[in-house]
Coordinates of C-alpha atoms and ligand atoms in Angstrom, one line a residue:
X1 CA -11.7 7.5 -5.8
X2 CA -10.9 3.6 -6.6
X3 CA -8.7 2.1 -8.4
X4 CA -9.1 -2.0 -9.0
X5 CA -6.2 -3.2 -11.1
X6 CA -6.6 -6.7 -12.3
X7 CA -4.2 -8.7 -13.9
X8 CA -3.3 -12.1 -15.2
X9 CA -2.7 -14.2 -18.4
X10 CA -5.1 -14.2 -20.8
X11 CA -7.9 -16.4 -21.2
X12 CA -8.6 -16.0 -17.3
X13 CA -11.8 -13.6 -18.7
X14 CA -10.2 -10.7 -17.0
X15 CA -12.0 -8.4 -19.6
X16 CA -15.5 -9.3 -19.1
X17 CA -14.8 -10.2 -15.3
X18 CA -13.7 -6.2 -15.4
X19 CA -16.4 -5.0 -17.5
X20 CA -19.3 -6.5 -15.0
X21 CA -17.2 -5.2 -11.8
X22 CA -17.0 -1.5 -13.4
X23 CA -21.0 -1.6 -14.4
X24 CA -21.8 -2.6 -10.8
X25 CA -19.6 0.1 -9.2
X26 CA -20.7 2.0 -12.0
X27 CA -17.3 3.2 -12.7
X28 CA -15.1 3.1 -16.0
X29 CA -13.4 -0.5 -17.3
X30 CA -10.2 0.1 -18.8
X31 CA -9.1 -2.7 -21.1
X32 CA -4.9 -1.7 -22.0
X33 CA -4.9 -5.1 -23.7
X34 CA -6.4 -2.7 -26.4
X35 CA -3.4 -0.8 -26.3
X36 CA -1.3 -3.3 -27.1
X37 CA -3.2 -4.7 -29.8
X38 CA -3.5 -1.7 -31.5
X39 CA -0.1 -1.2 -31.8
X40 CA 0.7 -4.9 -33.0
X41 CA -2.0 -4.3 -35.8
X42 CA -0.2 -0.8 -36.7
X43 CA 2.9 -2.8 -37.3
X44 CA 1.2 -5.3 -38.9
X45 CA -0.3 -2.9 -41.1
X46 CA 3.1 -1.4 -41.9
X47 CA 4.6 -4.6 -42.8
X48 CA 6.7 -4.6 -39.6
X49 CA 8.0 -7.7 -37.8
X50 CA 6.3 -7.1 -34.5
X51 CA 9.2 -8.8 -32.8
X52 CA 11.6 -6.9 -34.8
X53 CA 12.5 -4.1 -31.4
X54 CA 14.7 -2.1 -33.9
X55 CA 12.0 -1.6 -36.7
X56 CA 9.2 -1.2 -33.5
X57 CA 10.7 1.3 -31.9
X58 CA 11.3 3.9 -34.6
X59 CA 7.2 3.5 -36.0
X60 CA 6.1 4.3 -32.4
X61 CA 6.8 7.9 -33.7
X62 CA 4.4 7.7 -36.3
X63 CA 1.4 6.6 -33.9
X64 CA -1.3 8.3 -32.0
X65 CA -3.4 6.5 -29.8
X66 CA -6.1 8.1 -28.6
X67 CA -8.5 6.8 -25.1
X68 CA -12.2 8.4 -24.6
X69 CA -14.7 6.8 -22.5
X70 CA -18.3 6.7 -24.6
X71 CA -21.5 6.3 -22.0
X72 CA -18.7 4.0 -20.1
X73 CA -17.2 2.3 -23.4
X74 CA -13.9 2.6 -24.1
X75 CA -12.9 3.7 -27.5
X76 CA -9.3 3.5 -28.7
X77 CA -8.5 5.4 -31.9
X78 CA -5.1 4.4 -33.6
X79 CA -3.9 7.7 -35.8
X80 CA -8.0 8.9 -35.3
X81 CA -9.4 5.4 -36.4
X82 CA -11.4 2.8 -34.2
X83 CA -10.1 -0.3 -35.3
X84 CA -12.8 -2.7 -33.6
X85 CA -12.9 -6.2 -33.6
X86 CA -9.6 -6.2 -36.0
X87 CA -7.6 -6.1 -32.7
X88 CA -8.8 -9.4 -31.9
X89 CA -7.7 -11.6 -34.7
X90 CA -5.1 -14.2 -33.3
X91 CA -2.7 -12.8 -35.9
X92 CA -3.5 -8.9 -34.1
X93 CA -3.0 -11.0 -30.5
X94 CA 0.4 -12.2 -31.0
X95 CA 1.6 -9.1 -32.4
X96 CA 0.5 -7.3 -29.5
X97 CA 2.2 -9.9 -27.2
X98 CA 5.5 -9.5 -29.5
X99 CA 5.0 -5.4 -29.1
X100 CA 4.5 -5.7 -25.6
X101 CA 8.0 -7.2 -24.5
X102 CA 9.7 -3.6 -26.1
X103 CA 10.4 -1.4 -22.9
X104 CA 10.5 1.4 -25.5
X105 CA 6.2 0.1 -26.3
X106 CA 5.7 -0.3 -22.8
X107 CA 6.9 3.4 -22.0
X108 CA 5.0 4.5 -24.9
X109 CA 1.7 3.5 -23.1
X110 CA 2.8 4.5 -19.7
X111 CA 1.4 8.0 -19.4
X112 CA -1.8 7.6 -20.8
X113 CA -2.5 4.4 -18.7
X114 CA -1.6 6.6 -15.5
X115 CA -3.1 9.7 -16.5
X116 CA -6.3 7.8 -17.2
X117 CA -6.4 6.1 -13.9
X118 CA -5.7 9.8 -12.3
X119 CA -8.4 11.6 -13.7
X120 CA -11.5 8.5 -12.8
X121 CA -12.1 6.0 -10.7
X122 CA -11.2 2.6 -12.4
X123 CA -11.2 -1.1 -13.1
X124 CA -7.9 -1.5 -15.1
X125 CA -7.1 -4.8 -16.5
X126 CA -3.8 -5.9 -18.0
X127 CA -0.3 -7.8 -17.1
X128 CA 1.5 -5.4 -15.3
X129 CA -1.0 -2.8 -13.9
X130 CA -0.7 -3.6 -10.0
X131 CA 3.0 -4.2 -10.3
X132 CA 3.8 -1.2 -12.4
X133 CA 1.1 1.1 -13.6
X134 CA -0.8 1.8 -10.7
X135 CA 1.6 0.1 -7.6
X136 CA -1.1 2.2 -5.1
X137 CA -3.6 0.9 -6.7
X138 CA -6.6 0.4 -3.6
X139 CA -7.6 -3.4 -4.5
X140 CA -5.2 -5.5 -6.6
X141 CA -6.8 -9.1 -7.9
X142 CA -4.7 -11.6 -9.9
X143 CA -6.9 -13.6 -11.8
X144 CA -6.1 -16.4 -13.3
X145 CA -7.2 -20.0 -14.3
X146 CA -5.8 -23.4 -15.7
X147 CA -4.3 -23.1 -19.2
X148 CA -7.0 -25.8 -20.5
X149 CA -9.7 -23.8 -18.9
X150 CA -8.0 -20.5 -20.7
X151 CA -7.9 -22.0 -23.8
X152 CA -11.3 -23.4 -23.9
X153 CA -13.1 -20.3 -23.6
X154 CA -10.7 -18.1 -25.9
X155 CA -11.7 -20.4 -28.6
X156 CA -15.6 -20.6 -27.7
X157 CA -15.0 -16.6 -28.1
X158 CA -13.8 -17.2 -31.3
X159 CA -16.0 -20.0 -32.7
X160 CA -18.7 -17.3 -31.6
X161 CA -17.5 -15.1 -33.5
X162 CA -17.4 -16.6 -37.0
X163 CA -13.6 -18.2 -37.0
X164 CA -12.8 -21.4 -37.6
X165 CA -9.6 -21.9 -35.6
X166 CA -8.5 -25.3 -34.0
X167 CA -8.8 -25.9 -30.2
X168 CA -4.7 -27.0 -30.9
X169 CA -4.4 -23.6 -32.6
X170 CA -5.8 -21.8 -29.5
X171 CA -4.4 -24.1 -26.6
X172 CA -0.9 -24.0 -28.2
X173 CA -1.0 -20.0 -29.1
X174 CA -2.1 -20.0 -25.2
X175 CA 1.0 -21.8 -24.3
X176 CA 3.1 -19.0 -26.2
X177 CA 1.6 -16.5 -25.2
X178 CA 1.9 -17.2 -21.9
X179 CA 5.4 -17.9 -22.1
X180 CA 6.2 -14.6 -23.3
X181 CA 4.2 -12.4 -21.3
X182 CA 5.5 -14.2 -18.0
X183 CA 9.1 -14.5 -18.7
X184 CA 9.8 -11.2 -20.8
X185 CA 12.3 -8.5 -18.9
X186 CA 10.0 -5.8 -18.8
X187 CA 6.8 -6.0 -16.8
X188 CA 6.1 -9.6 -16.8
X189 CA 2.9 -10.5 -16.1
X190 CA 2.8 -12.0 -12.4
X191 CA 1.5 -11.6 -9.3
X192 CA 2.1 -8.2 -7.1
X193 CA 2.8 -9.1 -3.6
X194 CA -0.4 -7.6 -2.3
X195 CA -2.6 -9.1 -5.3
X196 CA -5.7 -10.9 -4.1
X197 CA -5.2 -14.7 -6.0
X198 CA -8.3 -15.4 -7.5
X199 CA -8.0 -18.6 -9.8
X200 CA -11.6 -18.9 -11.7
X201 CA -10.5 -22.5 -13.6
X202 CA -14.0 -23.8 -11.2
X203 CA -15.7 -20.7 -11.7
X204 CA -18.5 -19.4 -13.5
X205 CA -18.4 -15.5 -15.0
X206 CA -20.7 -14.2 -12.4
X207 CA -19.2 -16.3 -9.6
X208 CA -15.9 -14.9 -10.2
X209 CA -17.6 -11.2 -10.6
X210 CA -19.0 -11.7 -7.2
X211 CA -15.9 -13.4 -5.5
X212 CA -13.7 -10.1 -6.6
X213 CA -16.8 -7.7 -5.5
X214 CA -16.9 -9.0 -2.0
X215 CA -12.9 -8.5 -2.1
X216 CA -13.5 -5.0 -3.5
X217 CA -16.0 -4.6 -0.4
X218 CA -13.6 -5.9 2.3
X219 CA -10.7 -3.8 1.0
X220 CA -12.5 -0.6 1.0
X221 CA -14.5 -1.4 4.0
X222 CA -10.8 -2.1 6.1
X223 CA -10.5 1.8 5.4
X224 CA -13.4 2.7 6.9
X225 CA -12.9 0.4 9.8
X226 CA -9.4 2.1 10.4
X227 CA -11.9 5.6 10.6
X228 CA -13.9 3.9 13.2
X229 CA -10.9 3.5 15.4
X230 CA -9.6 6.5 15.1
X231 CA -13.0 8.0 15.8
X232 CA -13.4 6.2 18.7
X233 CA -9.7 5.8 20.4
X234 CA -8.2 9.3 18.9
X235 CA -11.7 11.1 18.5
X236 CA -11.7 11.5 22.8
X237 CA -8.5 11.8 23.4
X238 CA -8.4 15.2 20.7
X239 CA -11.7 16.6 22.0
X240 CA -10.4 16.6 25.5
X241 CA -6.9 17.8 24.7
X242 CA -8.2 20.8 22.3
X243 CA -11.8 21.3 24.1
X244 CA -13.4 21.0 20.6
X245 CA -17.1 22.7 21.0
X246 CA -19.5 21.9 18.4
X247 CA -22.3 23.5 16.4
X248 CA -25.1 23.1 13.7
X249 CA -23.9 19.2 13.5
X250 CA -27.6 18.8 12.3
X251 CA -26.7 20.9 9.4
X252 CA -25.1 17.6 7.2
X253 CA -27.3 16.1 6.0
X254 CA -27.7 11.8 7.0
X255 CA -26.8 11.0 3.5
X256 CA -25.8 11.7 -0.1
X257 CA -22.8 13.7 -1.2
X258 CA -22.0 16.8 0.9
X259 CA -19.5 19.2 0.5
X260 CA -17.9 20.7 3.9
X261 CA -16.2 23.8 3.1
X262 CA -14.3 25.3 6.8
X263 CA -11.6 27.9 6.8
X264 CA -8.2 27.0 7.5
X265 CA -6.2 28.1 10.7
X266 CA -3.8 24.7 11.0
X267 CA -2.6 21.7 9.8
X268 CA -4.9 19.7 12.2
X269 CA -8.5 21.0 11.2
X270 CA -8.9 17.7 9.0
X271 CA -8.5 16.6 12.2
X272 CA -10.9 18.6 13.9
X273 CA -13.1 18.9 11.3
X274 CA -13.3 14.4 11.4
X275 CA -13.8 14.3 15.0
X276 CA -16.8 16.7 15.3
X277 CA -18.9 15.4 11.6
X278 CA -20.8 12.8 12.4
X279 CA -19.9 11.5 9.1
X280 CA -16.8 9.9 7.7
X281 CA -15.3 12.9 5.7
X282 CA -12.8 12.4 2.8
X283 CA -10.5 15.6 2.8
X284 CA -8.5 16.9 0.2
X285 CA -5.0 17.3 1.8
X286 CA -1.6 18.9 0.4
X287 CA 0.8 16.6 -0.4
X288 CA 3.4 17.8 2.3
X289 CA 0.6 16.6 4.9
X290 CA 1.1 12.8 4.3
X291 CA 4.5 12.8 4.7
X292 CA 4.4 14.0 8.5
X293 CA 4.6 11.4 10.7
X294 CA 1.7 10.5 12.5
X295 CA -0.5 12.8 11.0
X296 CA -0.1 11.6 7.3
X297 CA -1.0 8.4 8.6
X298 CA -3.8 9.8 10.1
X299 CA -5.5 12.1 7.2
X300 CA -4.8 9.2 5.2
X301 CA -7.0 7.0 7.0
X302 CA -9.3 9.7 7.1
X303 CA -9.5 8.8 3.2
X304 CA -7.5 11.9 2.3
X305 CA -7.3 12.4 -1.6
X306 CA -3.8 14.5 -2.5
X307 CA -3.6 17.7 -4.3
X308 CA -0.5 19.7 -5.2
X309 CA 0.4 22.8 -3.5
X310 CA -0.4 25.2 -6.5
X311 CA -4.3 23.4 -5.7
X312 CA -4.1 23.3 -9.8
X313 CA -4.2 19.5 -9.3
X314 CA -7.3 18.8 -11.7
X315 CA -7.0 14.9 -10.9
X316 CA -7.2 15.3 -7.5
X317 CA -10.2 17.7 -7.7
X318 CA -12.1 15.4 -10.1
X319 CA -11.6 12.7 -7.4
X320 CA -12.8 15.0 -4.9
X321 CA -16.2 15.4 -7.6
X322 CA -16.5 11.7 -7.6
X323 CA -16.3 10.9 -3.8
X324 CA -19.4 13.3 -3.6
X325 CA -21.3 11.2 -6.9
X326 CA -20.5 8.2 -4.8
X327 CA -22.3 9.6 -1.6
X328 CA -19.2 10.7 0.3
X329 CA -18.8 14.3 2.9
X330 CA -16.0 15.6 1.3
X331 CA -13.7 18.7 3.1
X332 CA -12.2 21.2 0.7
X333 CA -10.5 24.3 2.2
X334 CA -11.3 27.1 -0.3
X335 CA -8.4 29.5 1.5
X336 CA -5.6 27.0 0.3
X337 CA -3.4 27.8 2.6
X338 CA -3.5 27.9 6.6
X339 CA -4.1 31.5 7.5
X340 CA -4.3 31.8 11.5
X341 CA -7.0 34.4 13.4
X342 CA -10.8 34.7 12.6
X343 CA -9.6 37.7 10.2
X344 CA -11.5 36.0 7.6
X345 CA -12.0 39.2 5.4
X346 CA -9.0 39.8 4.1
X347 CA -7.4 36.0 3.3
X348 CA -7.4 35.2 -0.3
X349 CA -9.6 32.1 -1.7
X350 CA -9.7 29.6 -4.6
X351 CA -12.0 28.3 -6.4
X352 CA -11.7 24.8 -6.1
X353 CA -14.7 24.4 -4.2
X354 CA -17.4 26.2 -6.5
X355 CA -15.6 23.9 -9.4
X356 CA -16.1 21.0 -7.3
X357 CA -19.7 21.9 -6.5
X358 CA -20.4 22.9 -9.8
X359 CA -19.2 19.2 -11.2
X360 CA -20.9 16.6 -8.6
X361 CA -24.4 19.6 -8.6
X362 CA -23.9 19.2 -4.6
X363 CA -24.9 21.4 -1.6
X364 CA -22.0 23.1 0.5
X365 CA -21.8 23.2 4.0
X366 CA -19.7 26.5 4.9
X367 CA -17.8 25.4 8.2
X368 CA -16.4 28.0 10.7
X369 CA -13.4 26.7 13.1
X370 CA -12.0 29.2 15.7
X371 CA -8.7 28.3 17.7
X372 CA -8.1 30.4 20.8
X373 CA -4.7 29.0 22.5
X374 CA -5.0 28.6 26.1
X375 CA -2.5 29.9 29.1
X376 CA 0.1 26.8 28.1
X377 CA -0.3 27.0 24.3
X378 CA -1.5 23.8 23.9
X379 CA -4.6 23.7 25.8
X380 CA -6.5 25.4 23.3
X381 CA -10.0 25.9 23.2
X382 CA -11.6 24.8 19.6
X383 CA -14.9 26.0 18.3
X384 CA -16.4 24.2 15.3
X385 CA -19.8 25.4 13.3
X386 CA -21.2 23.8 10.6
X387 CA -23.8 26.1 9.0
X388 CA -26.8 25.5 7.4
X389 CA -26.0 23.6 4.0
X390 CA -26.1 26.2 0.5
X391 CA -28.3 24.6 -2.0
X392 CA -26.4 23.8 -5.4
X393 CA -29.6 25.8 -7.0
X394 CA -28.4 28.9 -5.1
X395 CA -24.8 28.7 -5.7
X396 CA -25.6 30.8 -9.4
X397 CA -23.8 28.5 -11.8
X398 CA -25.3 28.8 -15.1
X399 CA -22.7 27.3 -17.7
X400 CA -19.5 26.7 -15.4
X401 CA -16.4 28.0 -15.7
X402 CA -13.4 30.1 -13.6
X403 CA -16.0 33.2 -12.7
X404 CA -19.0 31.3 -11.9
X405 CA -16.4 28.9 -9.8
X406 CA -14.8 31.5 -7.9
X407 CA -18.6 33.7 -7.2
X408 CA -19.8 30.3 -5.9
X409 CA -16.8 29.9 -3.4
X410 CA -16.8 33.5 -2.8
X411 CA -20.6 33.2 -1.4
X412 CA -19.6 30.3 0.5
X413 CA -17.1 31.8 2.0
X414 CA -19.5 34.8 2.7
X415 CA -20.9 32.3 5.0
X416 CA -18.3 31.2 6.8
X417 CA -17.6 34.5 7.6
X418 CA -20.7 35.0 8.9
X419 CA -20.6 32.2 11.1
X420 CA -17.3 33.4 12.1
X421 CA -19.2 36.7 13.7
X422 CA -20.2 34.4 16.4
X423 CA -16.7 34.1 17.6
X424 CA -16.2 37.9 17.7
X425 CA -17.2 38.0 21.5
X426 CA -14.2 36.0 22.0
X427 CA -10.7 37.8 22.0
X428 CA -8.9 36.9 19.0
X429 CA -5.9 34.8 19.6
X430 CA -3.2 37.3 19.3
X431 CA 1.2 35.8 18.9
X432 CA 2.6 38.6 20.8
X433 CA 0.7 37.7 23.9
X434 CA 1.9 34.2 23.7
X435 CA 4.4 33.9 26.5
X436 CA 5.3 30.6 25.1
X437 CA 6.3 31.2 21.7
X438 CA 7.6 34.7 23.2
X439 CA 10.0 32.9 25.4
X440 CA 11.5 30.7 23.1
X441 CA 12.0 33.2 20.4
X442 CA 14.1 35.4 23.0
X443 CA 16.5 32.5 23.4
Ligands
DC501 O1 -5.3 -8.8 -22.4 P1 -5.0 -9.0 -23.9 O2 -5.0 -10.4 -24.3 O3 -6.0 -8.2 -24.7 O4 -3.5 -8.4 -24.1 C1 -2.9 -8.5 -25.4 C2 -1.4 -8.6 -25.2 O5 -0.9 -7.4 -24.6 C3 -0.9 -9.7 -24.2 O6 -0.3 -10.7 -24.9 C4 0.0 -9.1 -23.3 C5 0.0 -7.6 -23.6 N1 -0.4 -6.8 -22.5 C6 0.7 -6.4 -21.7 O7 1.8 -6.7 -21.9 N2 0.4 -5.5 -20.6 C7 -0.9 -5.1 -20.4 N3 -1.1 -4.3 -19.4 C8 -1.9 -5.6 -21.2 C9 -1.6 -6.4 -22.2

């Protein structure tokens, strides 16, 4: 999951900058100048002063604006009509850049910005999307250029496309514009403090396109790089400390999106399950687990994607599908919950993993972790088997939904279980024979 929030004044050729970095990451461009727009052209429509805040804000009840994404075109409908190129008119552009200095208009457009970036991977573009929309956004550009350079290719846009506005009209429109979106209360537009300045006055399109891909590469690489360390400074140190055995690593495959599905006995078998693929996994962690110190920091780096504790958390899961489209080894625990001993039978299971499968049409690798505590407590002996994978084709989905979801995670499951027989030579780990635990609960 990626989110790329690019912002600056207009004219900077943020939208088409955008569009080409979405197509070559081949995720969706979000343009929420469209918002905007729409609603200045409503007000137009309904003979309101776009300025006019007490007019604005009571209308806003009266509109519905609707976002879809069409073979990765966005398509606004304002009350259930796409309104094209009419959002473009310099009329439709000031309006929107009167609308957009009401808080209440702002607001208005909050949820459906957020929820949009929640649900997909994104390139957003707007004013205020790094410094208020999406604040964790993973790569934050500011692009901007001179105002002459702004103006000069707003009105080539415009010559293009049939109107026969002045350069003056343009340049000084620019000048307004720019005034009001910068120095409004509410979400002006400037530069978040960990933007990437990119100023493309010298640029061409594709130059700038390329300048804010290798940016894109660095920033998402640094992630990985953090993994590598861990792997190689933590990765010992853990294997010694918890004697982590492992099995069947041959099992995931070299590439392509993988799904690793283990059981769950404690908070550390992200941990576990990290150190002994010998792939970068991106878990799927509760979001109680990146809050505690140390380890938080740790799954995050692990690129962790959060999910509520209910596991209902549909954005989280749809993140989870597109790490796997995108090539990633993605960890989903289908018990939900930690559930110590190798008493695998009788724990209860979700279904988030056949859903996920189902979605990204990926293999599962059913994983099998046993913990058996040592004489001190901590020197525990760890066992790790990753079985051979479960092909998508065998998983029985036919149309999707809840049942097929849950008979899909129940088989993989099945598996782990199996794989889990291989630890019954081994006594189970059993809390009343733990002299530790027993001696402080007697105090
Ligand atoms: O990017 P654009 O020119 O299509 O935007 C139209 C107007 O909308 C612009 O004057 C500022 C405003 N806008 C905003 O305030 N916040 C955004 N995220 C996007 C646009």
């Amino acid at each position: 999951m990626i989110r790329i929030a690019i912002d600056g004044p207009g004219g900077a050729g943020k939208s088409s900058v955008a569009k080409a970095v979405s197509k070559a990451l081949g995720i969706i461009y979000v343009d929420t100048g469209a918002l905007y727009r729409n609603i200045g052209l409503y007000m137009l429509d309904s003979g309101i002063d776009p300025k006019n805040r007490e007019a604005v804000i009571p209308a806003l009840s009266d509109i519905k604006i609707e976002m879809s994404f069409r073979d990765g075109r966005q398509v606004i409908l304002l009350n259930g009509r796409d309104r094209g190129d009419e959002i473009r008119t310099p009329e439709a552009s000031m309006a929107a850049s009167s609308v957009s200095a009401i808080p209440e208009v702002r607001d208005f457009l909050l949820d459906l910005q957020r929820s949009t970036a929640k649900k997909n991977s994104v390139v957003m573009d707007g004013r205020d999307i790094g410094t208020v929309i999406l604040p964790d956004a993973e790569v934050k550009i500011f692009l901007t250029a001179s105002s002459k350079a702004r103006a000069e290719r707003r009105f080539k846009e415009l010559r293009a496309k049939g109107s026969n506005v002045t350069f003056e009209q343009v340049y000084s429109e620019m000048v307004e514009r720019d005034k009001n979106d910068s120095t409004r209360a509410v979400a002006p537009c400037v530069k978040a403090k960990d933007a990437t300045l990119v100023d493309n006055s010298k640029l061409t399109e594709a130059e700038t396109v390329q300048k804010i891909l290798k940016i894109v590469k660095k920033k998402t690489k640094d992630t990985t790089h953090l993994y590598q360390v861990l792997k190689v400074i933590v990765g010992p140190i853990y294997r010694l400390l918890f004697n982590v055995r492992v099995k069947g690593k041959e099992n995931i495959p070299r590439e392509g999106g993988v799904l690793l599905c283990p059981n769950h006995l404690a908070a550390v078998d992200v941990i576990t399950v990290g150190v002994a693929s010998p792939r970068q996994i991106t878990c799927i962690a509760k979001k109680e687990l990146f809050s505690i110190p140390l380890l938080g920091g740790m799954i995050k780096a692990l690129g962790a994607v959060k999910i509520d504790r209910g596991g209902a958390d549909v954005g989280a899961i749809k993140a989870a599908v597109s790490a796997i489209e995108n090539g990633r080894t993605v960890v989903i625990f289908p018990q939900g919950h930690r559930c110590p001993g190798v008493n695998l039978e009788s724990t209860e299971i979700r279904h988030g993993a056949g859903f996920i499968s189902y979605h990204a049409k990926c293999d599962v690798i059913p994983v099998c972790i046993n913990v058996k505590k040592g004489k001190y407590g901590i020197f525990r002996k760890t066992e790790i088997i990753f079985g051979a994978p479960i092909r998508y084709s065998s998983l029985g989905f036919n149309r999707g939904g809840r049942d097929e979801y849950a008979a899909a995670t129940k088989k993989v499951f099945d598996e782990i279980i199996t794989l889990g027989t291989e630890f019954r030579s081994l006594p189970d780990y059993d809390p009343s024979k733990d002299r530790i635990k027993n001696k402080k609960r007697k105090r």
